[in-house]
Amino acid sequence: MPKEFFITTAIYYTNSSPHVGHAYEMVLADVIARYHRLKGEKVFFLTGVDQHGQKVQQSAAKAGVPPAEFVKEITQKWVDLGKKLDVKYDEWAETTSDRHKKVVRGILQRLFDEGQIYKDKQSGYYSVRQEQFLTDKERGPDGQFGPEWGEIEFREEENYYFKLSQHRDWLLEYLDNRADAVIPNFRQKELRNAVERISGDLCISRPKSRLDWGIELPFDKDFVTYVWFDALTNYISFAGYDPSLSTFNSQPSTFRDRWPALQIIGKDILVPAHGIYWLIMLHAIGFPDKQMPQLLVHGWWNLGGAKMSKSVGNIVDPFVLAEKYGSDALRYYLMRDITTGKDADFSEERVLSAHNDALANSLGNLLNRTLQMISRFCDGALHVNKTSKVFSDIQSKWVQWAPLITESYQSNVVDSGLTVLHIVAAFFNRLIEDKRPWDLAKASTTEAREELFDVLYVLAESLRIIAILISPVLPKAAHGTFDQLNWKMELSGKEERFSFGDAEWGRLPDGHLVGKPVPLFPRIEVDEGV
Ligand code: MSP
């Protein structure tokens, strides 16, 4: 078992700015990473940007700036997105960095020396405008290449190829022996079908005359490596992998302690990139089967059932949403309205409702009412009676609720845990209506006084536990709740403030003074919102 929990996202193309679908993937990884930190695990969360390639070279040319400059500007937007959404990663991958290039070259050289990479000639129809070879897939119904391809010529080109197909049987066997190589399971089946159809090898180079914005091949300076050996290698190059050491066991302990990773990717890059190329690349450089990463494949956010794309112009900007509704509300919406693995339709009205209904009215209101009552009826002090019925009733409720929430995080399906937390908040709002603490405060009997204390205590203590359990999704609100409860103030603002160890029922001590209520989610009026 690795000593660290290692989680990655895809790395993002730097030819355009992030949209809400990308934001979702980063937040999902962040939530899972925060959950593991909450369990007390050491976490290594890697995300970053994919800076080389044809698309970037073309976009930079269009913008009239050198690719390096272009990439720098777009990279900053991805960094800003992480900050804006409270995504707390441990390492940031940039594929133009020397550290990365060194690992890519080291791996390519080794595979070349071992005869796994060879040079070959390809000939076929080539689109000068699109700078790519065309296959029969690109032919129109009339059998011709359409005008979008511009001038077509017959070309011969030499390139380097990686012996992909010789690892096909290994990959089939690996997938058959490991049921959870890919989650959800239907994606593993989809991958297996694709593996059965592998026929050729993988072209891994482009002549510099065609593409020079890439990593030069160590054994031929006229070529750069094309896409996958560059991009996929980031998962190990930024984690401490040393390409000069050929066996897995000889790798530095920094790397061995964290590998293998849980890799979060979208459904579009499972086949062939991660499910075929990446697993085979790792196998080819000597990673044993038990060191294969697990692939967690998520679905896509669509808009009105259609794919979001820059060319269609239906991109939803996550910066605008975070500005309008706050990062917590956006994170909450992105985790609540999709089930990991499935697609969902984006709706700004539902972001607003996540903010106003689930957060302001339910959770925020519960905190506000509870603190107001403690301040008004008990001078801000808690009184605990651990032998009271209310105390033990609510304790046993938490014995049921807490595992439902943690199991949801543990299985990377966050929406079901949030549904439970929503029900819990509604339960306590109802408890307030049922117990009517304002009437108990007016009554002069000892029983009424005791019940008032008991009810206010379980409310405050439950809010403390809710804050811990929701902290992976709502880090700001969790801190806000702790601040207002006046709990763990010495760790204010720090993630270590939250831990499962601290989620034990009954930790708020007798006589504890809570703070002043401040609305966590000030309501957003509809006209201002959508
Ligand atoms: N750079 C490659 C991946 C290389 S990984 C070694 C790439 N980049 S990307 O920027 O186009 O996409 C990055 C991730 O964002 C992918 O996992 C992709 O599935 C995800 N998403 C892109 N659009 C999305 C939605 N509309 N919804 C959810 N995720 C989306 O591919």
PDB file of N, CA and C and ligand atoms in Angstrom, residues 10-13 19 21-22 24-25 50 228 231-232 234-235 265-269 274 298-301, ligand 1:
ATOM      1  N   ALA A  10      -6.745  15.362 -15.388  1.00  0.00           N
ATOM      2  CA  ALA A  10      -6.080  15.493 -16.686  1.00  0.00           C
ATOM      3  C   ALA A  10      -5.240  16.764 -16.611  1.00  0.00           C
ATOM      4  N   ILE A  11      -4.378  16.993 -17.588  1.00  0.00           N
ATOM      5  CA  ILE A  11      -3.766  18.323 -17.667  1.00  0.00           C
ATOM      6  C   ILE A  11      -4.448  19.044 -18.822  1.00  0.00           C
ATOM      7  N   TYR A  12      -4.609  20.343 -18.663  1.00  0.00           N
ATOM      8  CA  TYR A  12      -5.513  21.098 -19.532  1.00  0.00           C
ATOM      9  C   TYR A  12      -4.790  21.802 -20.659  1.00  0.00           C
ATOM     10  N   TYR A  13      -5.372  21.690 -21.847  1.00  0.00           N
ATOM     11  CA  TYR A  13      -4.785  22.333 -23.015  1.00  0.00           C
ATOM     12  C   TYR A  13      -4.710  23.835 -22.807  1.00  0.00           C
ATOM     13  N   HIS A  19     -13.476  26.278 -19.036  1.00  0.00           N
ATOM     14  CA  HIS A  19     -14.924  26.443 -18.908  1.00  0.00           C
ATOM     15  C   HIS A  19     -15.399  25.629 -17.714  1.00  0.00           C
ATOM     16  N   GLY A  21     -16.906  22.872 -17.343  1.00  0.00           N
ATOM     17  CA  GLY A  21     -16.630  21.435 -17.349  1.00  0.00           C
ATOM     18  C   GLY A  21     -15.248  21.137 -16.776  1.00  0.00           C
ATOM     19  N   HIS A  22     -14.272  21.957 -17.149  1.00  0.00           N
ATOM     20  CA  HIS A  22     -12.925  21.786 -16.591  1.00  0.00           C
ATOM     21  C   HIS A  22     -12.938  22.076 -15.087  1.00  0.00           C
ATOM     22  N   TYR A  24     -15.273  21.634 -13.053  1.00  0.00           N
ATOM     23  CA  TYR A  24     -15.872  20.471 -12.382  1.00  0.00           C
ATOM     24  C   TYR A  24     -14.809  19.414 -12.076  1.00  0.00           C
ATOM     25  N   GLU A  25     -14.009  19.103 -13.077  1.00  0.00           N
ATOM     26  CA  GLU A  25     -13.005  18.048 -12.880  1.00  0.00           C
ATOM     27  C   GLU A  25     -12.014  18.434 -11.781  1.00  0.00           C
ATOM     28  N   ASP A  50      -1.237  21.340 -20.134  1.00  0.00           N
ATOM     29  CA  ASP A  50      -0.650  20.639 -21.267  1.00  0.00           C
ATOM     30  C   ASP A  50      -0.278  21.740 -22.274  1.00  0.00           C
ATOM     31  N   TRP A 228       1.099  12.276 -26.913  1.00  0.00           N
ATOM     32  CA  TRP A 228       0.868  11.417 -25.751  1.00  0.00           C
ATOM     33  C   TRP A 228       2.082  11.134 -24.900  1.00  0.00           C
ATOM     34  N   ALA A 231       2.284  14.477 -22.965  1.00  0.00           N
ATOM     35  CA  ALA A 231       1.243  14.813 -21.983  1.00  0.00           C
ATOM     36  C   ALA A 231       1.105  13.769 -20.880  1.00  0.00           C
ATOM     37  N   LEU A 232       1.006  12.502 -21.242  1.00  0.00           N
ATOM     38  CA  LEU A 232       0.718  11.466 -20.231  1.00  0.00           C
ATOM     39  C   LEU A 232       1.839  11.315 -19.218  1.00  0.00           C
ATOM     40  N   ASN A 234       3.369  13.396 -17.699  1.00  0.00           N
ATOM     41  CA  ASN A 234       3.320  14.358 -16.584  1.00  0.00           C
ATOM     42  C   ASN A 234       2.962  13.686 -15.259  1.00  0.00           C
ATOM     43  N   TYR A 235       2.153  12.631 -15.336  1.00  0.00           N
ATOM     44  CA  TYR A 235       1.676  11.996 -14.105  1.00  0.00           C
ATOM     45  C   TYR A 235       2.813  11.387 -13.282  1.00  0.00           C
ATOM     46  N   ILE A 265     -10.299  11.440 -15.012  1.00  0.00           N
ATOM     47  CA  ILE A 265     -10.302  11.894 -16.406  1.00  0.00           C
ATOM     48  C   ILE A 265     -11.741  11.946 -16.907  1.00  0.00           C
ATOM     49  N   GLY A 266     -11.959  12.708 -17.967  1.00  0.00           N
ATOM     50  CA  GLY A 266     -13.273  12.749 -18.593  1.00  0.00           C
ATOM     51  C   GLY A 266     -13.421  11.587 -19.558  1.00  0.00           C
ATOM     52  N   LYS A 267     -14.661  11.294 -19.916  1.00  0.00           N
ATOM     53  CA  LYS A 267     -14.957  10.122 -20.752  1.00  0.00           C
ATOM     54  C   LYS A 267     -14.315  10.179 -22.138  1.00  0.00           C
ATOM     55  N   ASP A 268     -13.960  11.390 -22.593  1.00  0.00           N
ATOM     56  CA  ASP A 268     -13.381  11.522 -23.931  1.00  0.00           C
ATOM     57  C   ASP A 268     -11.922  11.109 -24.007  1.00  0.00           C
ATOM     58  N   ILE A 269     -11.264  11.018 -22.859  1.00  0.00           N
ATOM     59  CA  ILE A 269      -9.827  10.700 -22.937  1.00  0.00           C
ATOM     60  C   ILE A 269      -9.479   9.348 -22.294  1.00  0.00           C
ATOM     61  N   HIS A 274      -5.809   7.295 -22.172  1.00  0.00           N
ATOM     62  CA  HIS A 274      -5.392   6.784 -20.860  1.00  0.00           C
ATOM     63  C   HIS A 274      -5.533   5.272 -20.755  1.00  0.00           C
ATOM     64  N   HIS A 298     -15.159  10.422 -15.399  1.00  0.00           N
ATOM     65  CA  HIS A 298     -16.384  11.183 -15.152  1.00  0.00           C
ATOM     66  C   HIS A 298     -17.071  11.554 -16.460  1.00  0.00           C
ATOM     67  N   GLY A 299     -18.333  11.951 -16.340  1.00  0.00           N
ATOM     68  CA  GLY A 299     -19.101  12.357 -17.523  1.00  0.00           C
ATOM     69  C   GLY A 299     -18.902  13.826 -17.816  1.00  0.00           C
ATOM     70  N   TRP A 300     -19.723  14.331 -18.672  1.00  0.00           N
ATOM     71  CA  TRP A 300     -19.579  15.718 -19.128  1.00  0.00           C
ATOM     72  C   TRP A 300     -20.740  16.589 -18.723  1.00  0.00           C
ATOM     73  N   TRP A 301     -20.438  17.844 -18.515  1.00  0.00           N
ATOM     74  CA  TRP A 301     -21.467  18.870 -18.356  1.00  0.00           C
ATOM     75  C   TRP A 301     -21.823  19.359 -19.748  1.00  0.00           C
TER      76      TRP A 301
HETATM   77  N1  MSP B   1      -4.690  17.909 -22.592  1.00  0.00           N
HETATM   78  C1  MSP B   1      -5.584  16.822 -22.796  1.00  0.00           C
HETATM   79  C2  MSP B   1      -5.454  15.763 -21.713  1.00  0.00           C
HETATM   80  C3  MSP B   1      -4.080  15.275 -21.471  1.00  0.00           C
HETATM   81  S1  MSP B   1      -4.008  14.298 -20.056  1.00  0.00           S
HETATM   82  C4  MSP B   1      -2.464  13.725 -20.008  1.00  0.00           C
HETATM   83  C5  MSP B   1      -7.027  17.331 -22.769  1.00  0.00           C
HETATM   84  N2  MSP B   1      -7.215  18.552 -22.286  1.00  0.00           N
HETATM   85  S2  MSP B   1      -8.632  19.315 -22.222  1.00  0.00           S
HETATM   86  O1  MSP B   1      -8.339  20.596 -21.641  1.00  0.00           O
HETATM   87  O2  MSP B   1      -9.289  19.297 -23.475  1.00  0.00           O
HETATM   88  O3  MSP B   1      -9.549  18.479 -21.262  1.00  0.00           O
HETATM   89  C6  MSP B   1      -9.141  18.197 -19.963  1.00  0.00           C
HETATM   90  C7  MSP B   1     -10.201  17.479 -19.154  1.00  0.00           C
HETATM   91  O4  MSP B   1     -11.387  18.268 -19.082  1.00  0.00           O
HETATM   92  C8  MSP B   1     -10.611  16.122 -19.721  1.00  0.00           C
HETATM   93  O5  MSP B   1     -10.625  15.153 -18.701  1.00  0.00           O
HETATM   94  C9  MSP B   1     -12.002  16.373 -20.228  1.00  0.00           C
HETATM   95  O6  MSP B   1     -12.832  15.252 -20.175  1.00  0.00           O
HETATM   96  C10 MSP B   1     -12.493  17.433 -19.261  1.00  0.00           C
HETATM   97  N3  MSP B   1     -13.623  18.161 -19.818  1.00  0.00           N
HETATM   98  C11 MSP B   1     -13.645  18.891 -20.974  1.00  0.00           C
HETATM   99  N4  MSP B   1     -14.908  19.324 -21.179  1.00  0.00           N
HETATM  100  C12 MSP B   1     -15.731  18.889 -20.190  1.00  0.00           C
HETATM  101  C13 MSP B   1     -17.087  19.019 -19.887  1.00  0.00           C
HETATM  102  N5  MSP B   1     -17.921  19.695 -20.646  1.00  0.00           N
HETATM  103  N6  MSP B   1     -17.520  18.431 -18.747  1.00  0.00           N
HETATM  104  C14 MSP B   1     -16.687  17.743 -17.910  1.00  0.00           C
HETATM  105  N7  MSP B   1     -15.400  17.588 -18.173  1.00  0.00           N
HETATM  106  C15 MSP B   1     -14.909  18.134 -19.324  1.00  0.00           C
HETATM  107  O7  MSP B   1      -7.913  16.591 -23.160  1.00  0.00           O
END
